[in-house]
């Protein structure tokens, strides 16, 4: 029997494959070890393969595509409705096989090695930012127990750490001073590593033409632009700008029924990292608008007059996401609308 469609449930070592024929008959549903996977698919005629877009999915998609197979990645949340009662690898593989054949199913674009390499810089930077925040909070809380207050802000904490490392000694017992000194050393080293990642992203931003295009958009810097390029490439997997904004979770949740339209809060269902970068960029733009209103667009000034600043930044992030899609798909720099 010639297999036409396969559902592949990914794992670390034991994979499950569920294959069906053109007559929808089950050809096999069996486990495969990691070392057997590529050999198994190399012997099959080219067919449709569905996988959940999870860890290592892009790697396996690239490898299986080399054998001529049509590989499609499905968001796990879209596979769940096809899972029958119970939970096992065999049931999951069957559900993936069923989901990949649906005509209205949405798929995830397969990332290239270059995209994943760029994303690794962002993932590492994001991890170090979280660790630095934890360390700063721990340090501020510890010295506060001894009546020492460190003002808010990254620059203030880094300055405090540099003073401690330069020889300043607090009026505390030796053991407390040793602990604070060690934490300051760790914070300074972590901050130095973060600066390396930021400089690396700036260098990438100068070399990539698509990143330079995105940087023409107000509020989109090197970090945000490179993260977008690493995540969606040229953006052609989205039909329009609104679809990209919805993928980021920046569009209102639709709860309409019975002919009555009702829109709720933003869904927050998409890429949290990209969404936060866009909102932070728009927050910076709002601050610039308050200090230099002559540089801001009339639309933004009008929005801030009617809405709270946080709501305005999310609305701006939604609009910016649509502009990002347009700039990428048209391969043209952003041109402000002239009133």
XYZ file of C-alpha atoms in Angstrom:
339
model
C 0.000 0.000 0.000
C 1.349 3.408 -0.964
C 1.215 5.843 1.929
C -0.046 9.319 1.031
C -0.243 11.060 4.420
C 1.744 10.635 7.642
C 1.301 12.144 11.074
C 4.611 12.337 12.939
C 4.590 12.844 16.705
C 8.009 14.256 17.629
C 9.951 13.370 20.750
C 13.515 13.224 22.056
C 14.173 9.548 21.359
C 10.969 7.617 20.507
C 8.897 9.001 17.604
C 5.432 7.808 16.564
C 4.384 7.634 12.905
C 0.798 7.176 11.694
C 0.382 6.614 7.954
C -2.715 6.323 5.776
C -3.308 5.480 2.105
C -5.271 7.454 -0.482
C -8.344 5.398 0.521
C -7.937 6.588 4.150
C -6.919 3.119 5.305
C -4.395 2.950 8.140
C -1.125 1.599 6.759
C 0.816 1.708 10.030
C 0.959 3.327 13.455
C 4.294 2.442 14.986
C 7.115 3.875 17.085
C 10.535 4.690 15.661
C 13.785 5.378 17.450
C 15.701 8.526 16.607
C 18.362 6.624 14.659
C 15.685 4.927 12.524
C 13.692 8.026 11.542
C 15.583 9.310 8.500
C 16.179 5.793 7.165
C 12.457 5.040 7.437
C 11.353 8.138 5.493
C 14.101 7.792 2.875
C 12.515 4.506 1.726
C 9.011 5.991 1.314
C 7.609 7.582 -1.811
C 7.142 11.379 -1.437
C 4.048 12.038 0.668
C 2.413 14.622 2.905
C 3.881 14.724 6.429
C 2.308 16.633 9.302
C 4.129 17.581 12.508
C 3.383 19.819 15.465
C 5.411 23.049 15.465
C 7.365 22.270 18.623
C 10.993 21.842 19.669
C 13.199 20.423 16.866
C 10.271 20.503 14.393
C 12.013 22.881 11.981
C 15.139 20.690 11.936
C 13.205 17.536 11.101
C 11.099 19.396 8.552
C 14.233 20.487 6.691
C 15.674 16.960 6.795
C 12.505 15.241 5.555
C 12.021 17.821 2.804
C 15.339 16.661 1.316
C 13.674 13.307 0.523
C 10.984 15.057 -1.520
C 8.251 14.914 1.128
C 5.767 17.764 1.577
C 6.279 18.662 5.256
C 3.812 20.921 7.058
C 4.045 22.217 10.617
C 0.829 22.707 12.592
C 0.422 24.803 15.754
C -0.246 22.307 18.606
C -3.415 24.162 19.627
C -4.923 23.349 16.208
C -4.154 19.640 16.580
C -5.825 19.246 19.966
C -9.458 19.177 18.645
C -8.592 16.071 16.606
C -7.270 14.099 19.585
C -9.666 11.311 20.535
C -10.311 10.254 24.109
C -7.182 9.412 26.056
C -3.561 10.466 25.617
C -0.796 8.465 23.992
C 1.798 8.900 21.261
C -0.277 6.755 18.882
C -3.386 8.886 19.448
C -1.386 12.089 18.994
C 0.159 10.891 15.722
C -3.298 9.920 14.432
C -4.641 13.367 15.339
C -1.763 15.086 13.514
C -2.416 12.931 10.453
C -6.071 13.953 10.510
C -5.367 17.659 11.099
C -2.832 18.041 8.284
C -5.427 17.006 5.682
C -7.991 19.657 6.624
C -8.426 22.216 3.803
C -8.741 25.181 6.194
C -5.806 24.217 8.443
C -3.179 26.888 9.116
C 0.479 25.992 8.994
C 3.752 27.366 10.347
C 6.451 28.331 7.835
C 9.590 26.195 8.113
C 12.511 28.266 9.384
C 15.911 28.170 7.743
C 19.127 27.456 9.624
C 20.027 31.143 9.303
C 16.728 32.199 10.889
C 17.177 29.807 13.783
C 20.759 30.981 14.275
C 19.588 34.572 14.550
C 16.795 33.535 16.893
C 19.361 31.822 19.135
C 20.956 35.229 19.756
C 17.575 36.616 20.797
C 16.754 33.618 22.994
C 20.102 33.851 24.784
C 19.733 37.603 25.242
C 16.207 37.189 26.611
C 17.448 34.561 29.079
C 20.239 36.838 30.330
C 17.835 39.782 30.671
C 15.612 37.684 32.945
C 18.618 36.523 34.978
C 19.867 40.106 35.321
C 16.447 41.269 36.492
C 16.339 38.496 39.104
C 19.835 39.375 40.287
C 19.036 43.084 40.527
C 15.866 42.435 42.514
C 17.721 40.076 44.830
C 20.566 42.557 45.372
C 18.254 45.503 46.033
C 16.204 43.441 48.464
C 19.274 42.144 50.295
C 20.915 45.536 50.888
C 17.520 47.013 51.823
C 17.477 44.615 54.798
C 20.502 46.543 56.101
C 18.974 49.954 55.441
C 20.879 50.568 52.175
C 18.645 51.892 49.412
C 19.506 51.535 45.710
C 17.429 53.811 43.491
C 15.349 52.295 40.734
C 16.803 51.900 37.284
C 19.434 49.721 35.683
C 22.033 52.492 35.573
C 21.742 53.089 39.335
C 22.253 49.419 40.200
C 25.206 49.050 37.799
C 26.767 52.194 39.298
C 26.321 50.760 42.809
C 27.975 47.480 41.715
C 30.908 49.316 40.138
C 31.449 51.321 43.347
C 31.482 48.123 45.407
C 33.955 46.473 43.034
C 36.113 49.622 43.084
C 36.666 49.199 46.826
C 33.718 50.844 48.566
C 32.863 48.936 51.732
C 29.474 49.192 53.429
C 29.234 49.512 57.189
C 28.209 45.886 57.548
C 29.698 42.639 58.909
C 32.375 41.031 56.747
C 30.195 38.113 55.670
C 27.481 40.463 54.392
C 30.034 42.570 52.499
C 31.505 39.415 50.914
C 28.074 38.264 49.698
C 27.231 41.710 48.289
C 30.635 41.897 46.594
C 30.098 38.499 44.935
C 26.630 39.470 43.718
C 28.013 42.718 42.286
C 30.706 40.772 40.442
C 28.088 38.438 38.999
C 25.848 41.343 37.980
C 28.692 43.194 36.260
C 29.750 40.069 34.342
C 26.153 39.395 33.295
C 25.704 42.986 32.150
C 28.921 42.748 30.088
C 27.668 39.583 28.359
C 24.369 41.279 27.561
C 26.219 44.169 25.963
C 27.969 41.626 23.709
C 24.620 40.243 22.490
C 23.292 43.739 21.862
C 26.389 44.694 19.865
C 26.066 41.469 17.879
C 22.459 42.301 17.024
C 23.470 45.807 15.943
C 26.101 44.299 13.649
C 23.523 41.927 12.143
C 21.155 44.873 11.664
C 23.765 46.667 9.566
C 24.424 43.630 7.367
C 20.821 42.524 6.647
C 18.953 44.655 4.082
C 15.540 43.534 5.403
C 16.440 44.637 8.919
C 17.493 48.027 7.559
C 14.116 48.323 5.829
C 12.224 47.614 9.058
C 14.300 50.159 10.969
C 12.764 52.906 8.832
C 9.530 52.328 10.802
C 9.229 54.598 13.885
C 9.676 52.658 17.128
C 11.336 49.631 15.479
C 14.991 49.265 16.443
C 17.720 46.769 15.660
C 16.590 44.199 18.237
C 12.924 44.245 17.185
C 13.695 44.256 13.454
C 16.138 41.360 13.614
C 13.726 39.340 15.802
C 10.945 39.817 13.240
C 13.180 38.741 10.356
C 14.341 35.672 12.295
C 10.738 34.714 13.111
C 8.828 35.306 9.857
C 11.433 35.865 7.130
C 9.853 37.764 4.224
C 6.331 37.594 5.709
C 4.704 35.993 2.659
C 3.177 33.219 4.778
C 0.599 35.800 5.936
C -2.166 36.944 3.584
C -2.262 40.494 4.919
C -1.053 42.746 7.728
C -3.997 41.972 9.980
C -3.215 38.260 9.821
C 0.329 38.987 11.002
C -0.982 41.214 13.818
C -3.408 38.438 14.827
C -0.530 35.924 14.823
C 1.249 38.216 17.302
C -1.857 38.311 19.510
C -2.367 42.062 19.035
C -5.903 41.941 17.621
C -9.084 41.931 19.772
C -10.649 38.584 20.621
C -13.827 38.063 18.596
C -16.733 36.897 20.762
C -19.548 37.636 18.336
C -22.727 35.536 18.193
C -26.257 35.845 16.839
C -25.329 38.665 14.503
C -24.037 40.814 17.363
C -20.405 41.799 17.112
C -18.466 41.862 20.360
C -14.721 42.445 20.505
C -12.782 41.859 23.717
C -9.193 42.377 24.851
C -6.251 41.438 22.641
C -5.847 37.671 22.389
C -2.157 37.425 23.444
C -2.144 34.094 21.628
C 0.900 34.615 19.428
C 4.613 35.199 19.794
C 5.043 36.784 23.238
C 8.631 37.882 22.589
C 7.842 39.796 19.402
C 4.691 41.274 20.930
C 6.585 42.590 23.952
C 9.325 44.078 21.750
C 6.762 45.960 19.656
C 4.900 47.267 22.722
C 8.159 48.377 24.365
C 9.160 50.151 21.149
C 5.835 51.970 21.005
C 6.181 52.924 24.687
C 9.490 54.569 23.846
C 7.781 56.377 20.956
C 5.070 57.688 23.304
C 7.725 59.089 25.644
C 9.414 60.821 22.721
C 6.054 62.236 21.667
C 5.502 63.814 25.080
C 8.926 65.488 25.052
C 8.962 66.360 21.324
C 5.328 66.622 20.126
C 6.398 68.359 16.927
C 7.983 65.086 15.699
C 4.930 62.888 16.311
C 2.219 62.011 13.822
C -1.194 63.644 14.142
C -2.790 60.217 14.504
C -0.634 59.375 17.517
C -1.274 62.724 19.209
C -5.006 62.338 18.643
C -4.911 58.790 20.041
C -3.090 59.873 23.206
C -5.666 62.610 23.768
C -8.490 60.061 23.712
C -6.956 56.951 25.257
C -4.656 56.017 28.186
C -0.982 55.669 27.297
C -0.840 51.880 27.783
C -3.883 51.277 25.603
C -2.385 53.600 22.995
C 0.916 51.696 22.926
C -0.886 48.397 22.255
C -2.965 50.009 19.499
C 0.224 51.426 17.991
C 1.899 48.011 18.179
C -1.057 46.561 16.252
C -0.741 49.228 13.570
C 3.047 48.856 13.444
C 2.727 45.091 12.905
C 0.614 45.775 9.813
C 3.174 48.295 8.567
C 5.942 45.733 9.145
C 4.143 43.208 6.941
C 3.650 45.787 4.191
C 7.303 46.887 4.260
C 8.545 43.283 4.123
C 6.234 42.022 1.392
C 6.692 45.093 -0.805
C 10.422 45.297 -0.043
C 10.173 49.073 0.261
C 11.115 51.410 3.143
C 8.408 52.959 5.274
C 7.025 56.255 3.976
C 4.926 58.312 6.431
C 1.468 59.238 5.268
C 1.233 62.921 4.435
C -1.897 64.542 5.822
